[in-house]
């Protein structure tokens, strides 16, 4: 089944404790991205990647890191999480690098930073 | 950050009603517009990708139109059903950017 998977789905952590949210897609998509969803705001892109070893900042990259060592995986790393990073996070992938094809979203990760 | 507005913010209709809502975006440097359907407790699901002025797309009872010169897209739902209840998002991408800007969505509730 074609899908984007994320783990964990729920995470409660404390300020400063490094964490990684994994994202994997099995559709051989070129473009992958991370978004956060906060109440009253639209989805905002954190980072995106158009190919292996090619990543770039989205609209809200501060406090996050990503890597794209393999085409299928695009982990999101929070080196030192803070309470303002409490949010719902989505990973997404798209066949086309230029976003001329639909994005497929993962199930979401709800992160709480205490 | 670009300004993408969706209206109305929320909409309640009766089963069988037809409805439509709007996504407004900058009229210059258009590249692509995406529509998504987002049900509660699920993840956004792609409906349409629109790239050309005058594009019309259809999927079952849902259709969309695009006017890049004036900077808007309409989403229409014909004969709404309770299962159409969801938030509908649009996302605009400008030329030279690979960062989509999402609107805040229109929440549709269809009452049986």
PDB file of C-alpha atoms in Angstrom:
ATOM      1  CA  UNK A   1       0.000   0.000   0.000  1.00  0.00           C
ATOM      2  CA  UNK A   2       1.337   3.407  -1.012  1.00  0.00           C
ATOM      3  CA  UNK A   3       1.789   5.459   2.115  1.00  0.00           C
ATOM      4  CA  UNK A   4       3.719   7.920   4.228  1.00  0.00           C
ATOM      5  CA  UNK A   5       4.454   6.713   7.740  1.00  0.00           C
ATOM      6  CA  UNK A   6       5.521   8.718  10.751  1.00  0.00           C
ATOM      7  CA  UNK A   7       6.713   7.635  14.161  1.00  0.00           C
ATOM      8  CA  UNK A   8       5.943   8.195  16.906  1.00  0.00           C
ATOM      9  CA  UNK A   9       2.323   9.288  16.574  1.00  0.00           C
ATOM     10  CA  UNK A  10       2.277  10.858  20.022  1.00  0.00           C
ATOM     11  CA  UNK A  11       5.163  12.111  22.105  1.00  0.00           C
ATOM     12  CA  UNK A  12       5.408  13.965  25.388  1.00  0.00           C
ATOM     13  CA  UNK A  13       8.877  15.157  26.275  1.00  0.00           C
ATOM     14  CA  UNK A  14      10.676  17.760  28.349  1.00  0.00           C
ATOM     15  CA  UNK A  15      12.499  20.911  27.351  1.00  0.00           C
ATOM     16  CA  UNK A  16      15.985  20.270  26.019  1.00  0.00           C
ATOM     17  CA  UNK A  17      15.736  16.523  25.445  1.00  0.00           C
ATOM     18  CA  UNK A  18      16.727  15.766  21.861  1.00  0.00           C
ATOM     19  CA  UNK A  19      14.180  13.873  19.809  1.00  0.00           C
ATOM     20  CA  UNK A  20      13.702  12.568  16.282  1.00  0.00           C
ATOM     21  CA  UNK A  21      10.453  12.025  14.431  1.00  0.00           C
ATOM     22  CA  UNK A  22      10.859   9.588  11.580  1.00  0.00           C
ATOM     23  CA  UNK A  23       9.138   9.814   8.206  1.00  0.00           C
ATOM     24  CA  UNK A  24       9.211   7.228   5.449  1.00  0.00           C
ATOM     25  CA  UNK A  25       7.467   6.918   2.076  1.00  0.00           C
ATOM     26  CA  UNK A  26       7.273   3.899  -0.213  1.00  0.00           C
ATOM     27  CA  UNK A  27       6.248   5.678  -3.429  1.00  0.00           C
ATOM     28  CA  UNK A  28       9.701   6.665  -4.731  1.00  0.00           C
ATOM     29  CA  UNK A  29       8.737  10.323  -4.378  1.00  0.00           C
ATOM     30  CA  UNK A  30      11.296  13.030  -5.019  1.00  0.00           C
ATOM     31  CA  UNK A  31       9.889  15.786  -2.803  1.00  0.00           C
ATOM     32  CA  UNK A  32       9.446  15.400   0.946  1.00  0.00           C
ATOM     33  CA  UNK A  33       8.542  18.006   3.513  1.00  0.00           C
ATOM     34  CA  UNK A  34       7.637  18.656   7.127  1.00  0.00           C
ATOM     35  CA  UNK A  35       4.789  20.876   8.323  1.00  0.00           C
ATOM     36  CA  UNK A  36       3.481  21.981  11.645  1.00  0.00           C
ATOM     37  CA  UNK A  37      -0.151  22.756  12.407  1.00  0.00           C
ATOM     38  CA  UNK A  38      -1.029  25.174  15.190  1.00  0.00           C
ATOM     39  CA  UNK A  39      -4.516  26.361  16.217  1.00  0.00           C
ATOM     40  CA  UNK A  40      -5.727  29.303  14.165  1.00  0.00           C
ATOM     41  CA  UNK A  41      -2.901  29.031  11.659  1.00  0.00           C
ATOM     42  CA  UNK A  42      -2.547  27.272   8.342  1.00  0.00           C
ATOM     43  CA  UNK A  43      -0.109  24.430   7.871  1.00  0.00           C
ATOM     44  CA  UNK A  44       3.386  25.909   7.825  1.00  0.00           C
ATOM     45  CA  UNK A  45       6.322  24.255   6.159  1.00  0.00           C
ATOM     46  CA  UNK A  46       9.403  23.647   8.291  1.00  0.00           C
ATOM     47  CA  UNK A  47      11.836  22.065   5.805  1.00  0.00           C
ATOM     48  CA  UNK A  48      11.652  20.399   2.433  1.00  0.00           C
ATOM     49  CA  UNK A  49      13.854  18.181   0.316  1.00  0.00           C
ATOM     50  CA  UNK A  50      13.840  17.769  -3.452  1.00  0.00           C
ATOM     51  CA  UNK A  51      16.330  14.927  -3.596  1.00  0.00           C
ATOM     52  CA  UNK A  52      18.781  12.862  -1.607  1.00  0.00           C
ATOM     53  CA  UNK A  53      21.237  15.130   0.232  1.00  0.00           C
ATOM     54  CA  UNK A  54      19.281  18.230  -0.875  1.00  0.00           C
ATOM     55  CA  UNK A  55      17.319  20.003   1.857  1.00  0.00           C
ATOM     56  CA  UNK A  56      16.130  23.561   2.249  1.00  0.00           C
ATOM     57  CA  UNK A  57      14.366  25.748   4.764  1.00  0.00           C
ATOM     58  CA  UNK A  58      10.639  26.302   4.700  1.00  0.00           C
ATOM     59  CA  UNK A  59       8.826  29.157   6.405  1.00  0.00           C
ATOM     60  CA  UNK A  60       9.516  28.143  10.026  1.00  0.00           C
ATOM     61  CA  UNK A  61      12.844  26.240  10.222  1.00  0.00           C
ATOM     62  CA  UNK A  62      14.183  27.642  13.521  1.00  0.00           C
ATOM     63  CA  UNK A  63      14.827  24.933  16.102  1.00  0.00           C
ATOM     64  CA  UNK A  64      14.606  22.051  13.629  1.00  0.00           C
ATOM     65  CA  UNK A  65      17.011  19.982  11.556  1.00  0.00           C
ATOM     66  CA  UNK A  66      16.378  17.424   8.832  1.00  0.00           C
ATOM     67  CA  UNK A  67      18.389  15.025   6.737  1.00  0.00           C
ATOM     68  CA  UNK A  68      17.774  13.092   3.524  1.00  0.00           C
ATOM     69  CA  UNK A  69      20.345  10.338   3.309  1.00  0.00           C
ATOM     70  CA  UNK A  70      17.999   7.972   1.484  1.00  0.00           C
ATOM     71  CA  UNK A  71      15.170   8.793  -0.883  1.00  0.00           C
ATOM     72  CA  UNK A  72      12.493   7.173   1.251  1.00  0.00           C
ATOM     73  CA  UNK A  73      13.368   8.691   4.649  1.00  0.00           C
ATOM     74  CA  UNK A  74      13.198  12.260   5.908  1.00  0.00           C
ATOM     75  CA  UNK A  75      13.580  12.485   9.697  1.00  0.00           C
ATOM     76  CA  UNK A  76      12.826  15.655  11.653  1.00  0.00           C
ATOM     77  CA  UNK A  77      15.230  16.378  14.497  1.00  0.00           C
ATOM     78  CA  UNK A  78      14.646  18.690  17.427  1.00  0.00           C
ATOM     79  CA  UNK A  79      18.046  19.123  19.077  1.00  0.00           C
ATOM     80  CA  UNK A  80      16.741  21.031  22.087  1.00  0.00           C
ATOM     81  CA  UNK A  81      12.950  21.110  22.095  1.00  0.00           C
ATOM     82  CA  UNK A  82      11.139  24.017  23.704  1.00  0.00           C
ATOM     83  CA  UNK A  83       7.463  24.428  24.702  1.00  0.00           C
ATOM     84  CA  UNK A  84       6.767  26.602  21.634  1.00  0.00           C
ATOM     85  CA  UNK A  85       7.460  23.530  19.510  1.00  0.00           C
ATOM     86  CA  UNK A  86       4.400  21.812  20.965  1.00  0.00           C
ATOM     87  CA  UNK A  87       2.379  21.184  17.833  1.00  0.00           C
ATOM     88  CA  UNK A  88       0.928  18.666  15.396  1.00  0.00           C
ATOM     89  CA  UNK A  89       3.534  17.684  12.821  1.00  0.00           C
ATOM     90  CA  UNK A  90       2.939  16.235   9.374  1.00  0.00           C
ATOM     91  CA  UNK A  91       5.370  14.730   6.936  1.00  0.00           C
ATOM     92  CA  UNK A  92       4.395  14.770   3.270  1.00  0.00           C
ATOM     93  CA  UNK A  93       5.793  13.569  -0.030  1.00  0.00           C
ATOM     94  CA  UNK A  94       5.159  14.354  -3.689  1.00  0.00           C
ATOM     95  CA  UNK A  95       6.262  12.649  -6.890  1.00  0.00           C
ATOM     96  CA  UNK A  96       7.265  15.916  -8.550  1.00  0.00           C
ATOM     97  CA  UNK A  97      10.122  18.034  -7.218  1.00  0.00           C
ATOM     98  CA  UNK A  98       8.289  21.149  -8.280  1.00  0.00           C
ATOM     99  CA  UNK A  99       5.015  20.411  -6.442  1.00  0.00           C
ATOM    100  CA  UNK A 100       3.135  19.927  -9.707  1.00  0.00           C
ATOM    101  CA  UNK A 101       1.765  16.691  -8.292  1.00  0.00           C
ATOM    102  CA  UNK A 102      -0.266  16.097  -5.160  1.00  0.00           C
ATOM    103  CA  UNK A 103       1.304  15.816  -1.748  1.00  0.00           C
ATOM    104  CA  UNK A 104       0.595  12.688   0.290  1.00  0.00           C
ATOM    105  CA  UNK A 105       0.517  13.320   4.018  1.00  0.00           C
ATOM    106  CA  UNK A 106       1.512  11.041   6.851  1.00  0.00           C
ATOM    107  CA  UNK A 107      -0.830  10.423   9.798  1.00  0.00           C
ATOM    108  CA  UNK A 108       0.681  13.168  11.962  1.00  0.00           C
ATOM    109  CA  UNK A 109       2.720  13.302  15.166  1.00  0.00           C
ATOM    110  CA  UNK A 110       1.340  15.159  18.139  1.00  0.00           C
ATOM    111  CA  UNK A 111       4.260  16.528  20.154  1.00  0.00           C
ATOM    112  CA  UNK A 112       4.019  18.074  23.590  1.00  0.00           C
ATOM    113  CA  UNK A 113       7.094  19.717  25.097  1.00  0.00           C
ATOM    114  CA  UNK A 114       6.815  20.402  28.829  1.00  0.00           C
TER     115      UNK A 114
ATOM    116  CA  UNK B   1       5.143  34.949   3.768  1.00  0.00           C
ATOM    117  CA  UNK B   2       2.424  35.120   1.106  1.00  0.00           C
ATOM    118  CA  UNK B   3      -1.203  35.873   1.910  1.00  0.00           C
ATOM    119  CA  UNK B   4      -3.621  33.037   1.139  1.00  0.00           C
ATOM    120  CA  UNK B   5      -7.172  33.617   2.329  1.00  0.00           C
ATOM    121  CA  UNK B   6     -10.049  31.166   2.414  1.00  0.00           C
ATOM    122  CA  UNK B   7     -13.672  32.103   2.845  1.00  0.00           C
ATOM    123  CA  UNK B   8     -15.939  31.467   4.506  1.00  0.00           C
ATOM    124  CA  UNK B   9     -14.153  30.218   7.600  1.00  0.00           C
ATOM    125  CA  UNK B  10     -16.983  27.782   8.284  1.00  0.00           C
ATOM    126  CA  UNK B  11     -20.159  26.691   6.598  1.00  0.00           C
ATOM    127  CA  UNK B  12     -23.166  24.669   7.719  1.00  0.00           C
ATOM    128  CA  UNK B  13     -25.398  23.232   5.011  1.00  0.00           C
ATOM    129  CA  UNK B  14     -28.174  20.679   4.756  1.00  0.00           C
ATOM    130  CA  UNK B  15     -27.736  17.347   3.018  1.00  0.00           C
ATOM    131  CA  UNK B  16     -28.428  17.815  -0.663  1.00  0.00           C
ATOM    132  CA  UNK B  17     -27.422  21.477  -0.781  1.00  0.00           C
ATOM    133  CA  UNK B  18     -24.762  22.566  -3.209  1.00  0.00           C
ATOM    134  CA  UNK B  19     -22.072  24.807  -1.849  1.00  0.00           C
ATOM    135  CA  UNK B  20     -18.918  26.603  -2.821  1.00  0.00           C
ATOM    136  CA  UNK B  21     -16.023  28.348  -1.185  1.00  0.00           C
ATOM    137  CA  UNK B  22     -13.122  30.536  -2.202  1.00  0.00           C
ATOM    138  CA  UNK B  23      -9.354  30.553  -2.014  1.00  0.00           C
ATOM    139  CA  UNK B  24      -7.663  33.904  -2.735  1.00  0.00           C
ATOM    140  CA  UNK B  25      -3.955  34.186  -3.451  1.00  0.00           C
ATOM    141  CA  UNK B  26      -1.493  36.671  -4.954  1.00  0.00           C
ATOM    142  CA  UNK B  27      -2.258  37.242  -8.638  1.00  0.00           C
ATOM    143  CA  UNK B  28       1.377  37.622  -9.657  1.00  0.00           C
ATOM    144  CA  UNK B  29       3.979  34.894 -10.179  1.00  0.00           C
ATOM    145  CA  UNK B  30       1.540  31.983  -9.985  1.00  0.00           C
ATOM    146  CA  UNK B  31       2.957  28.460 -10.109  1.00  0.00           C
ATOM    147  CA  UNK B  32       0.479  25.976  -8.635  1.00  0.00           C
ATOM    148  CA  UNK B  33      -2.589  25.709  -6.426  1.00  0.00           C
ATOM    149  CA  UNK B  34      -3.484  22.603  -4.464  1.00  0.00           C
ATOM    150  CA  UNK B  35      -6.808  21.721  -2.811  1.00  0.00           C
ATOM    151  CA  UNK B  36      -6.950  19.266   0.088  1.00  0.00           C
ATOM    152  CA  UNK B  37      -9.704  17.701   2.126  1.00  0.00           C
ATOM    153  CA  UNK B  38      -8.958  17.232   5.824  1.00  0.00           C
ATOM    154  CA  UNK B  39     -11.253  15.151   7.998  1.00  0.00           C
ATOM    155  CA  UNK B  40     -11.050  15.402  11.761  1.00  0.00           C
ATOM    156  CA  UNK B  41      -8.423  13.090  13.290  1.00  0.00           C
ATOM    157  CA  UNK B  42      -7.041  12.213   9.852  1.00  0.00           C
ATOM    158  CA  UNK B  43      -4.411  13.771   7.607  1.00  0.00           C
ATOM    159  CA  UNK B  44      -4.993  16.066   4.621  1.00  0.00           C
ATOM    160  CA  UNK B  45      -5.913  14.255   1.422  1.00  0.00           C
ATOM    161  CA  UNK B  46      -5.190  15.763  -1.977  1.00  0.00           C
ATOM    162  CA  UNK B  47      -8.163  16.711  -4.163  1.00  0.00           C
ATOM    163  CA  UNK B  48      -6.740  18.745  -7.036  1.00  0.00           C
ATOM    164  CA  UNK B  49      -3.523  20.244  -8.359  1.00  0.00           C
ATOM    165  CA  UNK B  50      -4.197  23.226 -10.600  1.00  0.00           C
ATOM    166  CA  UNK B  51      -1.556  24.901 -12.693  1.00  0.00           C
ATOM    167  CA  UNK B  52      -3.132  26.764 -15.633  1.00  0.00           C
ATOM    168  CA  UNK B  53      -5.410  29.781 -15.716  1.00  0.00           C
ATOM    169  CA  UNK B  54      -8.907  28.606 -16.552  1.00  0.00           C
ATOM    170  CA  UNK B  55      -8.259  25.075 -15.262  1.00  0.00           C
ATOM    171  CA  UNK B  56     -11.342  23.176 -14.222  1.00  0.00           C
ATOM    172  CA  UNK B  57     -10.995  19.905 -12.348  1.00  0.00           C
ATOM    173  CA  UNK B  58     -13.655  17.448 -11.237  1.00  0.00           C
ATOM    174  CA  UNK B  59     -13.730  14.462  -8.907  1.00  0.00           C
ATOM    175  CA  UNK B  60     -17.185  13.005  -8.404  1.00  0.00           C
ATOM    176  CA  UNK B  61     -19.404  15.722  -6.935  1.00  0.00           C
ATOM    177  CA  UNK B  62     -16.484  18.042  -6.210  1.00  0.00           C
ATOM    178  CA  UNK B  63     -15.067  20.439  -8.761  1.00  0.00           C
ATOM    179  CA  UNK B  64     -12.691  23.376  -8.781  1.00  0.00           C
ATOM    180  CA  UNK B  65     -11.912  26.320 -11.023  1.00  0.00           C
ATOM    181  CA  UNK B  66      -8.863  28.546 -11.218  1.00  0.00           C
ATOM    182  CA  UNK B  67      -8.385  32.196 -12.152  1.00  0.00           C
ATOM    183  CA  UNK B  68      -4.719  33.084 -11.836  1.00  0.00           C
ATOM    184  CA  UNK B  69      -5.103  36.576 -13.314  1.00  0.00           C
ATOM    185  CA  UNK B  70      -7.397  37.710 -10.520  1.00  0.00           C
ATOM    186  CA  UNK B  71      -5.952  35.379  -7.889  1.00  0.00           C
ATOM    187  CA  UNK B  72      -8.762  33.067  -6.845  1.00  0.00           C
ATOM    188  CA  UNK B  73      -9.968  29.488  -7.021  1.00  0.00           C
ATOM    189  CA  UNK B  74     -13.435  28.160  -6.261  1.00  0.00           C
ATOM    190  CA  UNK B  75     -14.260  24.730  -4.884  1.00  0.00           C
ATOM    191  CA  UNK B  76     -17.791  23.469  -5.537  1.00  0.00           C
ATOM    192  CA  UNK B  77     -19.590  20.561  -3.925  1.00  0.00           C
ATOM    193  CA  UNK B  78     -22.784  19.452  -5.616  1.00  0.00           C
ATOM    194  CA  UNK B  79     -25.463  17.750  -3.518  1.00  0.00           C
ATOM    195  CA  UNK B  80     -23.516  17.776  -0.237  1.00  0.00           C
ATOM    196  CA  UNK B  81     -23.546  14.606   1.841  1.00  0.00           C
ATOM    197  CA  UNK B  82     -22.699  14.228   5.566  1.00  0.00           C
ATOM    198  CA  UNK B  83     -19.497  12.428   4.581  1.00  0.00           C
ATOM    199  CA  UNK B  84     -18.359  15.641   2.848  1.00  0.00           C
ATOM    200  CA  UNK B  85     -18.008  17.226   6.291  1.00  0.00           C
ATOM    201  CA  UNK B  86     -14.357  18.215   6.586  1.00  0.00           C
ATOM    202  CA  UNK B  87     -12.008  21.167   6.410  1.00  0.00           C
ATOM    203  CA  UNK B  88     -11.020  22.105   2.873  1.00  0.00           C
ATOM    204  CA  UNK B  89      -7.566  23.608   2.479  1.00  0.00           C
ATOM    205  CA  UNK B  90      -5.937  25.373  -0.411  1.00  0.00           C
ATOM    206  CA  UNK B  91      -2.178  25.811  -0.826  1.00  0.00           C
ATOM    207  CA  UNK B  92      -0.540  28.314  -3.169  1.00  0.00           C
ATOM    208  CA  UNK B  93       2.974  28.038  -4.547  1.00  0.00           C
ATOM    209  CA  UNK B  94       4.608  30.935  -6.370  1.00  0.00           C
ATOM    210  CA  UNK B  95       7.105  30.646  -9.191  1.00  0.00           C
ATOM    211  CA  UNK B  96      10.654  30.000  -8.050  1.00  0.00           C
ATOM    212  CA  UNK B  97       9.545  28.709  -4.669  1.00  0.00           C
ATOM    213  CA  UNK B  98       8.960  25.164  -3.519  1.00  0.00           C
ATOM    214  CA  UNK B  99       7.265  26.247  -0.310  1.00  0.00           C
ATOM    215  CA  UNK B 100       3.469  26.063  -0.429  1.00  0.00           C
ATOM    216  CA  UNK B 101       1.526  28.607   1.606  1.00  0.00           C
ATOM    217  CA  UNK B 102      -1.637  27.128   3.063  1.00  0.00           C
ATOM    218  CA  UNK B 103      -4.842  28.952   3.830  1.00  0.00           C
ATOM    219  CA  UNK B 104      -6.534  28.396   7.187  1.00  0.00           C
ATOM    220  CA  UNK B 105      -9.244  26.322   5.579  1.00  0.00           C
ATOM    221  CA  UNK B 106     -13.019  26.298   5.257  1.00  0.00           C
ATOM    222  CA  UNK B 107     -14.773  24.003   7.715  1.00  0.00           C
ATOM    223  CA  UNK B 108     -17.823  22.401   6.114  1.00  0.00           C
ATOM    224  CA  UNK B 109     -20.493  20.652   8.168  1.00  0.00           C
ATOM    225  CA  UNK B 110     -23.275  18.887   6.307  1.00  0.00           C
ATOM    226  CA  UNK B 111     -26.331  18.170   8.411  1.00  0.00           C
ATOM    227  CA  UNK B 112     -28.444  15.089   7.591  1.00  0.00           C
TER     228      UNK B 112
END
